[in-house]
PDB file with SEQRES, HELIX, SHEET and CRYST1 records, atoms N, CA, C and O in Angstrom:
SEQRES   1 A   70  MET ARG ARG ARG ALA VAL SER TYR LEU GLY GLY GLN HIS          
SEQRES   2 A   70  ILE ARG CYS ILE TRP VAL LYS GLU LYS ASP SER TRP PHE          
SEQRES   3 A   70  TYR SER VAL VAL ASP PHE ILE LYS ALA LEU SER VAL SER          
SEQRES   4 A   70  SER ASP PRO GLY ARG TYR TRP ALA ASP PHE LYS ARG ARG          
SEQRES   5 A   70  LYS LYS ILE PRO ASP GLU LEU LEU ALA SER CYS GLU GLU          
SEQRES   6 A   70  LEU LYS LEU GLU GLY                                          
HELIX    1 AA1 ASP A   31  LYS A   34  1                                   4    
HELIX    2 AA2 ARG A   44  ARG A   51  1                                   8    
HELIX    3 AA3 ASP A   57  LEU A   60  1                                   4    
SHEET    1 AA1 3 ARG A   2  LEU A   9  0                                        
SHEET    2 AA1 3 GLN A  12  VAL A  19 -1                                        
SHEET    3 AA1 3 SER A  24  TYR A  27 -1                                        
CRYST1    1.000    1.000    1.000  90.00  90.00  90.00 P 1           1          
ATOM      1  N   MET A   1      36.363 -10.856  39.305  1.00  0.00           N  
ATOM      2  CA  MET A   1      37.512 -11.113  40.304  1.00  0.00           C  
ATOM      3  C   MET A   1      37.904 -10.109  40.438  1.00  0.00           C  
ATOM      4  O   MET A   1      38.072  -9.484  39.391  1.00  0.00           O  
ATOM      5  N   ARG A   2      38.386  -9.156  42.200  1.00  0.00           N  
ATOM      6  CA  ARG A   2      39.114  -8.308  41.997  1.00  0.00           C  
ATOM      7  C   ARG A   2      40.208  -8.646  43.027  1.00  0.00           C  
ATOM      8  O   ARG A   2      40.174  -9.349  44.037  1.00  0.00           O  
ATOM      9  N   ARG A   3      41.520  -7.683  42.262  1.00  0.00           N  
ATOM     10  CA  ARG A   3      42.912  -8.014  43.216  1.00  0.00           C  
ATOM     11  C   ARG A   3      43.086  -6.949  43.114  1.00  0.00           C  
ATOM     12  O   ARG A   3      43.118  -6.211  42.129  1.00  0.00           O  
ATOM     13  N   ARG A   4      43.260  -6.724  44.541  1.00  0.00           N  
ATOM     14  CA  ARG A   4      43.956  -5.635  45.172  1.00  0.00           C  
ATOM     15  C   ARG A   4      45.762  -5.239  45.334  1.00  0.00           C  
ATOM     16  O   ARG A   4      46.533  -6.081  45.793  1.00  0.00           O  
ATOM     17  N   ALA A   5      46.146  -4.128  44.972  1.00  0.00           N  
ATOM     18  CA  ALA A   5      47.607  -3.997  45.184  1.00  0.00           C  
ATOM     19  C   ALA A   5      47.767  -2.494  45.651  1.00  0.00           C  
ATOM     20  O   ALA A   5      47.074  -1.477  45.624  1.00  0.00           O  
ATOM     21  N   VAL A   6      49.229  -2.918  46.162  1.00  0.00           N  
ATOM     22  CA  VAL A   6      49.885  -1.098  45.994  1.00  0.00           C  
ATOM     23  C   VAL A   6      51.108  -1.050  45.597  1.00  0.00           C  
ATOM     24  O   VAL A   6      52.123  -1.721  45.780  1.00  0.00           O  
ATOM     25  N   SER A   7      50.760   0.055  44.902  1.00  0.00           N  
ATOM     26  CA  SER A   7      51.836   0.736  43.876  1.00  0.00           C  
ATOM     27  C   SER A   7      52.534   2.207  44.771  1.00  0.00           C  
ATOM     28  O   SER A   7      51.983   2.678  45.766  1.00  0.00           O  
ATOM     29  N   TYR A   8      53.730   2.721  44.215  1.00  0.00           N  
ATOM     30  CA  TYR A   8      54.122   3.528  45.039  1.00  0.00           C  
ATOM     31  C   TYR A   8      54.581   4.493  44.032  1.00  0.00           C  
ATOM     32  O   TYR A   8      54.641   4.223  42.832  1.00  0.00           O  
ATOM     33  N   LEU A   9      54.905   5.623  44.544  1.00  0.00           N  
ATOM     34  CA  LEU A   9      55.064   6.872  43.843  1.00  0.00           C  
ATOM     35  C   LEU A   9      55.821   7.971  44.638  1.00  0.00           C  
ATOM     36  O   LEU A   9      55.145   8.724  45.338  1.00  0.00           O  
ATOM     37  N   GLY A  10      57.217   8.130  44.585  1.00  0.00           N  
ATOM     38  CA  GLY A  10      58.023   9.103  45.485  1.00  0.00           C  
ATOM     39  C   GLY A  10      57.857   8.102  46.869  1.00  0.00           C  
ATOM     40  O   GLY A  10      58.594   8.524  47.759  1.00  0.00           O  
ATOM     41  N   GLY A  11      57.482   7.513  47.070  1.00  0.00           N  
ATOM     42  CA  GLY A  11      57.589   6.675  48.264  1.00  0.00           C  
ATOM     43  C   GLY A  11      56.645   7.052  49.085  1.00  0.00           C  
ATOM     44  O   GLY A  11      56.729   7.000  50.312  1.00  0.00           O  
ATOM     45  N   GLN A  12      55.296   7.620  48.175  1.00  0.00           N  
ATOM     46  CA  GLN A  12      54.239   7.624  48.761  1.00  0.00           C  
ATOM     47  C   GLN A  12      53.153   5.762  48.098  1.00  0.00           C  
ATOM     48  O   GLN A  12      53.250   5.133  47.044  1.00  0.00           O  
ATOM     49  N   HIS A  13      52.321   5.539  49.275  1.00  0.00           N  
ATOM     50  CA  HIS A  13      51.201   4.276  48.359  1.00  0.00           C  
ATOM     51  C   HIS A  13      50.224   5.058  47.539  1.00  0.00           C  
ATOM     52  O   HIS A  13      49.670   6.157  47.586  1.00  0.00           O  
ATOM     53  N   ILE A  14      50.267   3.720  46.558  1.00  0.00           N  
ATOM     54  CA  ILE A  14      48.927   4.451  45.721  1.00  0.00           C  
ATOM     55  C   ILE A  14      48.341   3.224  45.554  1.00  0.00           C  
ATOM     56  O   ILE A  14      48.889   2.317  44.927  1.00  0.00           O  
ATOM     57  N   ARG A  15      46.889   3.103  46.252  1.00  0.00           N  
ATOM     58  CA  ARG A  15      46.282   1.968  45.956  1.00  0.00           C  
ATOM     59  C   ARG A  15      45.471   1.619  44.743  1.00  0.00           C  
ATOM     60  O   ARG A  15      44.728   2.449  44.221  1.00  0.00           O  
ATOM     61  N   CYS A  16      45.574   0.713  44.410  1.00  0.00           N  
ATOM     62  CA  CYS A  16      44.980   0.025  43.299  1.00  0.00           C  
ATOM     63  C   CYS A  16      44.147  -1.414  43.376  1.00  0.00           C  
ATOM     64  O   CYS A  16      44.021  -2.225  44.293  1.00  0.00           O  
ATOM     65  N   ILE A  17      43.639  -1.379  42.031  1.00  0.00           N  
ATOM     66  CA  ILE A  17      42.733  -2.815  42.409  1.00  0.00           C  
ATOM     67  C   ILE A  17      42.331  -3.482  40.766  1.00  0.00           C  
ATOM     68  O   ILE A  17      41.564  -2.960  39.957  1.00  0.00           O  
ATOM     69  N   TRP A  18      42.816  -4.291  40.658  1.00  0.00           N  
ATOM     70  CA  TRP A  18      42.395  -5.100  39.488  1.00  0.00           C  
ATOM     71  C   TRP A  18      40.901  -5.650  39.033  1.00  0.00           C  
ATOM     72  O   TRP A  18      40.574  -6.528  39.831  1.00  0.00           O  
ATOM     73  N   VAL A  19      40.049  -5.475  38.196  1.00  0.00           N  
ATOM     74  CA  VAL A  19      38.733  -5.707  37.670  1.00  0.00           C  
ATOM     75  C   VAL A  19      38.916  -6.718  36.644  1.00  0.00           C  
ATOM     76  O   VAL A  19      39.369  -6.498  35.521  1.00  0.00           O  
ATOM     77  N   LYS A  20      38.615  -7.607  37.003  1.00  0.00           N  
ATOM     78  CA  LYS A  20      39.386  -8.640  35.900  1.00  0.00           C  
ATOM     79  C   LYS A  20      37.644  -8.456  34.572  1.00  0.00           C  
ATOM     80  O   LYS A  20      37.686  -8.713  33.369  1.00  0.00           O  
ATOM     81  N   GLU A  21      36.827  -8.140  35.072  1.00  0.00           N  
ATOM     82  CA  GLU A  21      35.600  -7.923  34.279  1.00  0.00           C  
ATOM     83  C   GLU A  21      35.979  -6.778  33.390  1.00  0.00           C  
ATOM     84  O   GLU A  21      35.643  -6.855  32.208  1.00  0.00           O  
ATOM     85  N   LYS A  22      36.537  -5.883  33.745  1.00  0.00           N  
ATOM     86  CA  LYS A  22      36.705  -5.101  32.540  1.00  0.00           C  
ATOM     87  C   LYS A  22      38.204  -4.838  31.895  1.00  0.00           C  
ATOM     88  O   LYS A  22      38.458  -4.018  31.013  1.00  0.00           O  
ATOM     89  N   ASP A  23      39.221  -5.815  32.607  1.00  0.00           N  
ATOM     90  CA  ASP A  23      40.275  -5.886  32.171  1.00  0.00           C  
ATOM     91  C   ASP A  23      40.982  -4.926  32.746  1.00  0.00           C  
ATOM     92  O   ASP A  23      41.929  -4.882  31.961  1.00  0.00           O  
ATOM     93  N   SER A  24      41.158  -4.292  33.384  1.00  0.00           N  
ATOM     94  CA  SER A  24      42.030  -2.848  33.837  1.00  0.00           C  
ATOM     95  C   SER A  24      42.534  -2.929  35.372  1.00  0.00           C  
ATOM     96  O   SER A  24      42.249  -3.724  36.269  1.00  0.00           O  
ATOM     97  N   TRP A  25      43.243  -1.999  35.340  1.00  0.00           N  
ATOM     98  CA  TRP A  25      43.492  -1.305  36.601  1.00  0.00           C  
ATOM     99  C   TRP A  25      43.107   0.043  36.916  1.00  0.00           C  
ATOM    100  O   TRP A  25      43.416   1.046  36.273  1.00  0.00           O  
ATOM    101  N   PHE A  26      42.263  -0.026  38.174  1.00  0.00           N  
ATOM    102  CA  PHE A  26      41.780   1.224  39.017  1.00  0.00           C  
ATOM    103  C   PHE A  26      42.865   1.703  39.954  1.00  0.00           C  
ATOM    104  O   PHE A  26      43.440   0.983  40.771  1.00  0.00           O  
ATOM    105  N   TYR A  27      43.128   3.206  39.721  1.00  0.00           N  
ATOM    106  CA  TYR A  27      44.054   3.858  40.843  1.00  0.00           C  
ATOM    107  C   TYR A  27      43.224   4.847  42.034  1.00  0.00           C  
ATOM    108  O   TYR A  27      42.093   5.307  41.878  1.00  0.00           O  
ATOM    109  N   SER A  28      43.510   4.909  42.431  1.00  0.00           N  
ATOM    110  CA  SER A  28      43.240   6.343  43.703  1.00  0.00           C  
ATOM    111  C   SER A  28      43.741   7.809  43.289  1.00  0.00           C  
ATOM    112  O   SER A  28      44.771   8.365  43.670  1.00  0.00           O  
ATOM    113  N   VAL A  29      43.113   8.122  42.729  1.00  0.00           N  
ATOM    114  CA  VAL A  29      43.062   9.421  42.165  1.00  0.00           C  
ATOM    115  C   VAL A  29      43.515  10.441  43.560  1.00  0.00           C  
ATOM    116  O   VAL A  29      44.308  11.376  43.451  1.00  0.00           O  
ATOM    117  N   VAL A  30      42.843  10.051  44.850  1.00  0.00           N  
ATOM    118  CA  VAL A  30      43.298  11.049  45.909  1.00  0.00           C  
ATOM    119  C   VAL A  30      44.759  10.925  46.558  1.00  0.00           C  
ATOM    120  O   VAL A  30      45.358  11.696  47.308  1.00  0.00           O  
ATOM    121  N   ASP A  31      45.269   9.205  45.796  1.00  0.00           N  
ATOM    122  CA  ASP A  31      46.683   8.625  46.606  1.00  0.00           C  
ATOM    123  C   ASP A  31      47.511   9.534  45.874  1.00  0.00           C  
ATOM    124  O   ASP A  31      48.383  10.144  46.493  1.00  0.00           O  
ATOM    125  N   PHE A  32      47.332   9.746  44.393  1.00  0.00           N  
ATOM    126  CA  PHE A  32      48.150  10.516  43.918  1.00  0.00           C  
ATOM    127  C   PHE A  32      48.104  11.710  43.730  1.00  0.00           C  
ATOM    128  O   PHE A  32      48.930  12.206  42.963  1.00  0.00           O  
ATOM    129  N   ILE A  33      46.898  12.719  44.523  1.00  0.00           N  
ATOM    130  CA  ILE A  33      47.177  13.867  45.000  1.00  0.00           C  
ATOM    131  C   ILE A  33      48.278  14.298  45.982  1.00  0.00           C  
ATOM    132  O   ILE A  33      49.022  15.279  45.974  1.00  0.00           O  
ATOM    133  N   LYS A  34      48.144  13.180  46.897  1.00  0.00           N  
ATOM    134  CA  LYS A  34      48.777  13.140  48.003  1.00  0.00           C  
ATOM    135  C   LYS A  34      49.745  13.015  47.823  1.00  0.00           C  
ATOM    136  O   LYS A  34      50.491  13.702  48.520  1.00  0.00           O  
ATOM    137  N   ALA A  35      50.480  11.955  46.657  1.00  0.00           N  
ATOM    138  CA  ALA A  35      51.798  12.299  46.341  1.00  0.00           C  
ATOM    139  C   ALA A  35      52.546  13.082  45.393  1.00  0.00           C  
ATOM    140  O   ALA A  35      53.724  12.910  45.079  1.00  0.00           O  
ATOM    141  N   LEU A  36      51.716  13.995  44.949  1.00  0.00           N  
ATOM    142  CA  LEU A  36      52.279  14.719  43.919  1.00  0.00           C  
ATOM    143  C   LEU A  36      51.724  16.406  44.261  1.00  0.00           C  
ATOM    144  O   LEU A  36      51.673  17.280  43.395  1.00  0.00           O  
ATOM    145  N   SER A  37      51.264  16.641  46.001  1.00  0.00           N  
ATOM    146  CA  SER A  37      50.971  17.916  46.148  1.00  0.00           C  
ATOM    147  C   SER A  37      51.074  18.454  47.373  1.00  0.00           C  
ATOM    148  O   SER A  37      51.200  17.440  48.060  1.00  0.00           O  
ATOM    149  N   VAL A  38      51.102  19.281  48.042  1.00  0.00           N  
ATOM    150  CA  VAL A  38      51.395  19.703  49.308  1.00  0.00           C  
ATOM    151  C   VAL A  38      50.336  19.687  50.247  1.00  0.00           C  
ATOM    152  O   VAL A  38      50.461  19.916  51.450  1.00  0.00           O  
ATOM    153  N   SER A  39      48.797  19.274  49.368  1.00  0.00           N  
ATOM    154  CA  SER A  39      47.620  19.436  49.809  1.00  0.00           C  
ATOM    155  C   SER A  39      47.349  18.416  51.500  1.00  0.00           C  
ATOM    156  O   SER A  39      47.345  17.186  51.545  1.00  0.00           O  
ATOM    157  N   SER A  40      47.170  19.247  52.583  1.00  0.00           N  
ATOM    158  CA  SER A  40      47.005  18.512  54.116  1.00  0.00           C  
ATOM    159  C   SER A  40      45.526  17.489  53.782  1.00  0.00           C  
ATOM    160  O   SER A  40      45.367  16.397  54.327  1.00  0.00           O  
ATOM    161  N   ASP A  41      44.700  17.990  52.959  1.00  0.00           N  
ATOM    162  CA  ASP A  41      43.661  17.255  52.651  1.00  0.00           C  
ATOM    163  C   ASP A  41      43.101  16.499  51.325  1.00  0.00           C  
ATOM    164  O   ASP A  41      41.999  16.740  50.832  1.00  0.00           O  
ATOM    165  N   PRO A  42      44.152  15.419  50.754  1.00  0.00           N  
ATOM    166  CA  PRO A  42      43.907  15.532  49.402  1.00  0.00           C  
ATOM    167  C   PRO A  42      42.416  15.462  49.073  1.00  0.00           C  
ATOM    168  O   PRO A  42      42.008  16.439  48.445  1.00  0.00           O  
ATOM    169  N   GLY A  43      41.434  14.437  49.385  1.00  0.00           N  
ATOM    170  CA  GLY A  43      40.106  14.254  49.497  1.00  0.00           C  
ATOM    171  C   GLY A  43      39.473  15.885  48.941  1.00  0.00           C  
ATOM    172  O   GLY A  43      38.972  16.017  47.824  1.00  0.00           O  
ATOM    173  N   ARG A  44      39.568  16.698  49.641  1.00  0.00           N  
ATOM    174  CA  ARG A  44      38.979  17.930  49.839  1.00  0.00           C  
ATOM    175  C   ARG A  44      39.879  18.478  48.560  1.00  0.00           C  
ATOM    176  O   ARG A  44      39.193  18.925  47.641  1.00  0.00           O  
ATOM    177  N   TYR A  45      40.918  18.501  48.421  1.00  0.00           N  
ATOM    178  CA  TYR A  45      41.367  18.630  47.293  1.00  0.00           C  
ATOM    179  C   TYR A  45      41.103  18.660  45.858  1.00  0.00           C  
ATOM    180  O   TYR A  45      41.266  19.520  44.992  1.00  0.00           O  
ATOM    181  N   TRP A  46      40.451  16.956  45.861  1.00  0.00           N  
ATOM    182  CA  TRP A  46      40.033  16.609  44.977  1.00  0.00           C  
ATOM    183  C   TRP A  46      38.777  16.866  43.996  1.00  0.00           C  
ATOM    184  O   TRP A  46      38.576  16.901  42.782  1.00  0.00           O  
ATOM    185  N   ALA A  47      37.728  17.096  45.702  1.00  0.00           N  
ATOM    186  CA  ALA A  47      36.441  17.387  45.264  1.00  0.00           C  
ATOM    187  C   ALA A  47      36.539  19.194  45.019  1.00  0.00           C  
ATOM    188  O   ALA A  47      35.892  19.645  44.074  1.00  0.00           O  
ATOM    189  N   ASP A  48      37.116  19.885  45.636  1.00  0.00           N  
ATOM    190  CA  ASP A  48      37.125  20.905  45.203  1.00  0.00           C  
ATOM    191  C   ASP A  48      37.511  21.366  43.340  1.00  0.00           C  
ATOM    192  O   ASP A  48      36.994  22.104  42.501  1.00  0.00           O  
ATOM    193  N   PHE A  49      38.822  20.336  43.398  1.00  0.00           N  
ATOM    194  CA  PHE A  49      39.165  20.392  41.575  1.00  0.00           C  
ATOM    195  C   PHE A  49      37.938  20.261  40.679  1.00  0.00           C  
ATOM    196  O   PHE A  49      37.569  20.821  39.646  1.00  0.00           O  
ATOM    197  N   LYS A  50      37.287  18.994  41.731  1.00  0.00           N  
ATOM    198  CA  LYS A  50      36.014  18.888  40.103  1.00  0.00           C  
ATOM    199  C   LYS A  50      35.173  19.682  40.005  1.00  0.00           C  
ATOM    200  O   LYS A  50      34.607  19.917  38.938  1.00  0.00           O  
ATOM    201  N   ARG A  51      34.853  20.401  41.357  1.00  0.00           N  
ATOM    202  CA  ARG A  51      33.954  21.216  41.230  1.00  0.00           C  
ATOM    203  C   ARG A  51      34.325  22.668  40.855  1.00  0.00           C  
ATOM    204  O   ARG A  51      33.485  23.564  40.767  1.00  0.00           O  
ATOM    205  N   ARG A  52      35.387  22.798  40.684  1.00  0.00           N  
ATOM    206  CA  ARG A  52      36.238  24.190  39.667  1.00  0.00           C  
ATOM    207  C   ARG A  52      36.403  23.953  37.862  1.00  0.00           C  
ATOM    208  O   ARG A  52      37.003  24.586  36.994  1.00  0.00           O  
ATOM    209  N   LYS A  53      35.644  22.858  37.849  1.00  0.00           N  
ATOM    210  CA  LYS A  53      36.079  21.788  36.436  1.00  0.00           C  
ATOM    211  C   LYS A  53      36.928  22.292  35.737  1.00  0.00           C  
ATOM    212  O   LYS A  53      36.663  22.743  34.623  1.00  0.00           O  
ATOM    213  N   LYS A  54      38.399  22.315  36.389  1.00  0.00           N  
ATOM    214  CA  LYS A  54      39.703  22.460  35.929  1.00  0.00           C  
ATOM    215  C   LYS A  54      40.045  21.257  34.982  1.00  0.00           C  
ATOM    216  O   LYS A  54      41.075  21.205  34.310  1.00  0.00           O  
ATOM    217  N   ILE A  55      39.170  20.398  35.002  1.00  0.00           N  
ATOM    218  CA  ILE A  55      39.618  18.848  34.136  1.00  0.00           C  
ATOM    219  C   ILE A  55      38.698  18.774  33.033  1.00  0.00           C  
ATOM    220  O   ILE A  55      37.661  19.404  33.241  1.00  0.00           O  
ATOM    221  N   PRO A  56      38.760  18.272  32.077  1.00  0.00           N  
ATOM    222  CA  PRO A  56      37.985  18.173  30.837  1.00  0.00           C  
ATOM    223  C   PRO A  56      36.433  17.255  31.143  1.00  0.00           C  
ATOM    224  O   PRO A  56      36.564  16.064  31.424  1.00  0.00           O  
ATOM    225  N   ASP A  57      35.344  17.706  31.093  1.00  0.00           N  
ATOM    226  CA  ASP A  57      33.955  16.640  31.217  1.00  0.00           C  
ATOM    227  C   ASP A  57      34.216  15.352  30.757  1.00  0.00           C  
ATOM    228  O   ASP A  57      33.783  14.434  31.454  1.00  0.00           O  
ATOM    229  N   GLU A  58      34.950  15.022  29.537  1.00  0.00           N  
ATOM    230  CA  GLU A  58      35.203  13.805  29.441  1.00  0.00           C  
ATOM    231  C   GLU A  58      36.243  12.792  30.004  1.00  0.00           C  
ATOM    232  O   GLU A  58      36.296  11.575  29.828  1.00  0.00           O  
ATOM    233  N   LEU A  59      36.995  13.548  30.673  1.00  0.00           N  
ATOM    234  CA  LEU A  59      37.990  12.904  32.035  1.00  0.00           C  
ATOM    235  C   LEU A  59      37.067  12.658  33.193  1.00  0.00           C  
ATOM    236  O   LEU A  59      37.136  11.572  33.769  1.00  0.00           O  
ATOM    237  N   LEU A  60      36.320  13.454  33.536  1.00  0.00           N  
ATOM    238  CA  LEU A  60      35.435  13.556  35.006  1.00  0.00           C  
ATOM    239  C   LEU A  60      34.509  11.963  34.686  1.00  0.00           C  
ATOM    240  O   LEU A  60      34.467  10.968  35.410  1.00  0.00           O  
ATOM    241  N   ALA A  61      33.858  12.192  33.383  1.00  0.00           N  
ATOM    242  CA  ALA A  61      32.713  10.648  33.131  1.00  0.00           C  
ATOM    243  C   ALA A  61      33.783   9.548  33.243  1.00  0.00           C  
ATOM    244  O   ALA A  61      33.165   8.648  33.811  1.00  0.00           O  
ATOM    245  N   SER A  62      34.764   9.200  33.074  1.00  0.00           N  
ATOM    246  CA  SER A  62      35.201   8.423  33.447  1.00  0.00           C  
ATOM    247  C   SER A  62      35.585   7.708  34.567  1.00  0.00           C  
ATOM    248  O   SER A  62      35.651   6.481  34.631  1.00  0.00           O  
ATOM    249  N   CYS A  63      35.947   8.843  35.835  1.00  0.00           N  
ATOM    250  CA  CYS A  63      36.495   8.551  36.997  1.00  0.00           C  
ATOM    251  C   CYS A  63      35.135   8.253  37.689  1.00  0.00           C  
ATOM    252  O   CYS A  63      34.140   8.974  37.769  1.00  0.00           O  
ATOM    253  N   GLU A  64      35.405   6.724  38.273  1.00  0.00           N  
ATOM    254  CA  GLU A  64      34.473   6.481  39.118  1.00  0.00           C  
ATOM    255  C   GLU A  64      34.875   5.956  40.337  1.00  0.00           C  
ATOM    256  O   GLU A  64      35.732   5.125  40.639  1.00  0.00           O  
ATOM    257  N   GLU A  65      34.071   6.621  40.981  1.00  0.00           N  
ATOM    258  CA  GLU A  65      34.155   6.080  42.750  1.00  0.00           C  
ATOM    259  C   GLU A  65      34.640   4.403  43.034  1.00  0.00           C  
ATOM    260  O   GLU A  65      34.079   3.390  42.619  1.00  0.00           O  
ATOM    261  N   LEU A  66      35.746   4.505  43.800  1.00  0.00           N  
ATOM    262  CA  LEU A  66      35.603   3.026  44.595  1.00  0.00           C  
ATOM    263  C   LEU A  66      36.117   3.196  45.615  1.00  0.00           C  
ATOM    264  O   LEU A  66      36.806   4.160  45.949  1.00  0.00           O  
ATOM    265  N   LYS A  67      35.746   1.990  46.404  1.00  0.00           N  
ATOM    266  CA  LYS A  67      35.850   1.774  47.907  1.00  0.00           C  
ATOM    267  C   LYS A  67      37.391   1.185  48.281  1.00  0.00           C  
ATOM    268  O   LYS A  67      37.529   0.027  48.674  1.00  0.00           O  
ATOM    269  N   LEU A  68      38.027   1.698  48.190  1.00  0.00           N  
ATOM    270  CA  LEU A  68      39.526   0.917  48.522  1.00  0.00           C  
ATOM    271  C   LEU A  68      40.153   0.949  49.584  1.00  0.00           C  
ATOM    272  O   LEU A  68      40.586   2.038  49.960  1.00  0.00           O  
ATOM    273  N   GLU A  69      40.353  -0.083  50.268  1.00  0.00           N  
ATOM    274  CA  GLU A  69      41.006   0.121  51.440  1.00  0.00           C  
ATOM    275  C   GLU A  69      42.257   0.538  51.755  1.00  0.00           C  
ATOM    276  O   GLU A  69      43.119   0.600  50.878  1.00  0.00           O  
ATOM    277  N   GLY A  70      42.487   0.842  52.908  1.00  0.00           N  
ATOM    278  CA  GLY A  70      43.781   1.800  53.121  1.00  0.00           C  
ATOM    279  C   GLY A  70      45.002   0.708  53.452  1.00  0.00           C  
ATOM    280  O   GLY A  70      46.146   1.109  53.670  1.00  0.00           O  
TER     281      GLY A  70                                                      
END                                                                             
């Protein structure tokens, strides 16, 4: 079972979803980037960030892409 919700950070929507099977909330990284940066294209920013390996591999390994409705 999955339950959708919207959180807020600095007035910006942060999409999230509860996955009962994993007993966890999952949040949109792109929404966090949009709220915390001045990037005009947060999706591109995240893709470039991952490509440049500015974050540890073990963190990237735990990032799963989920389709979240806007």
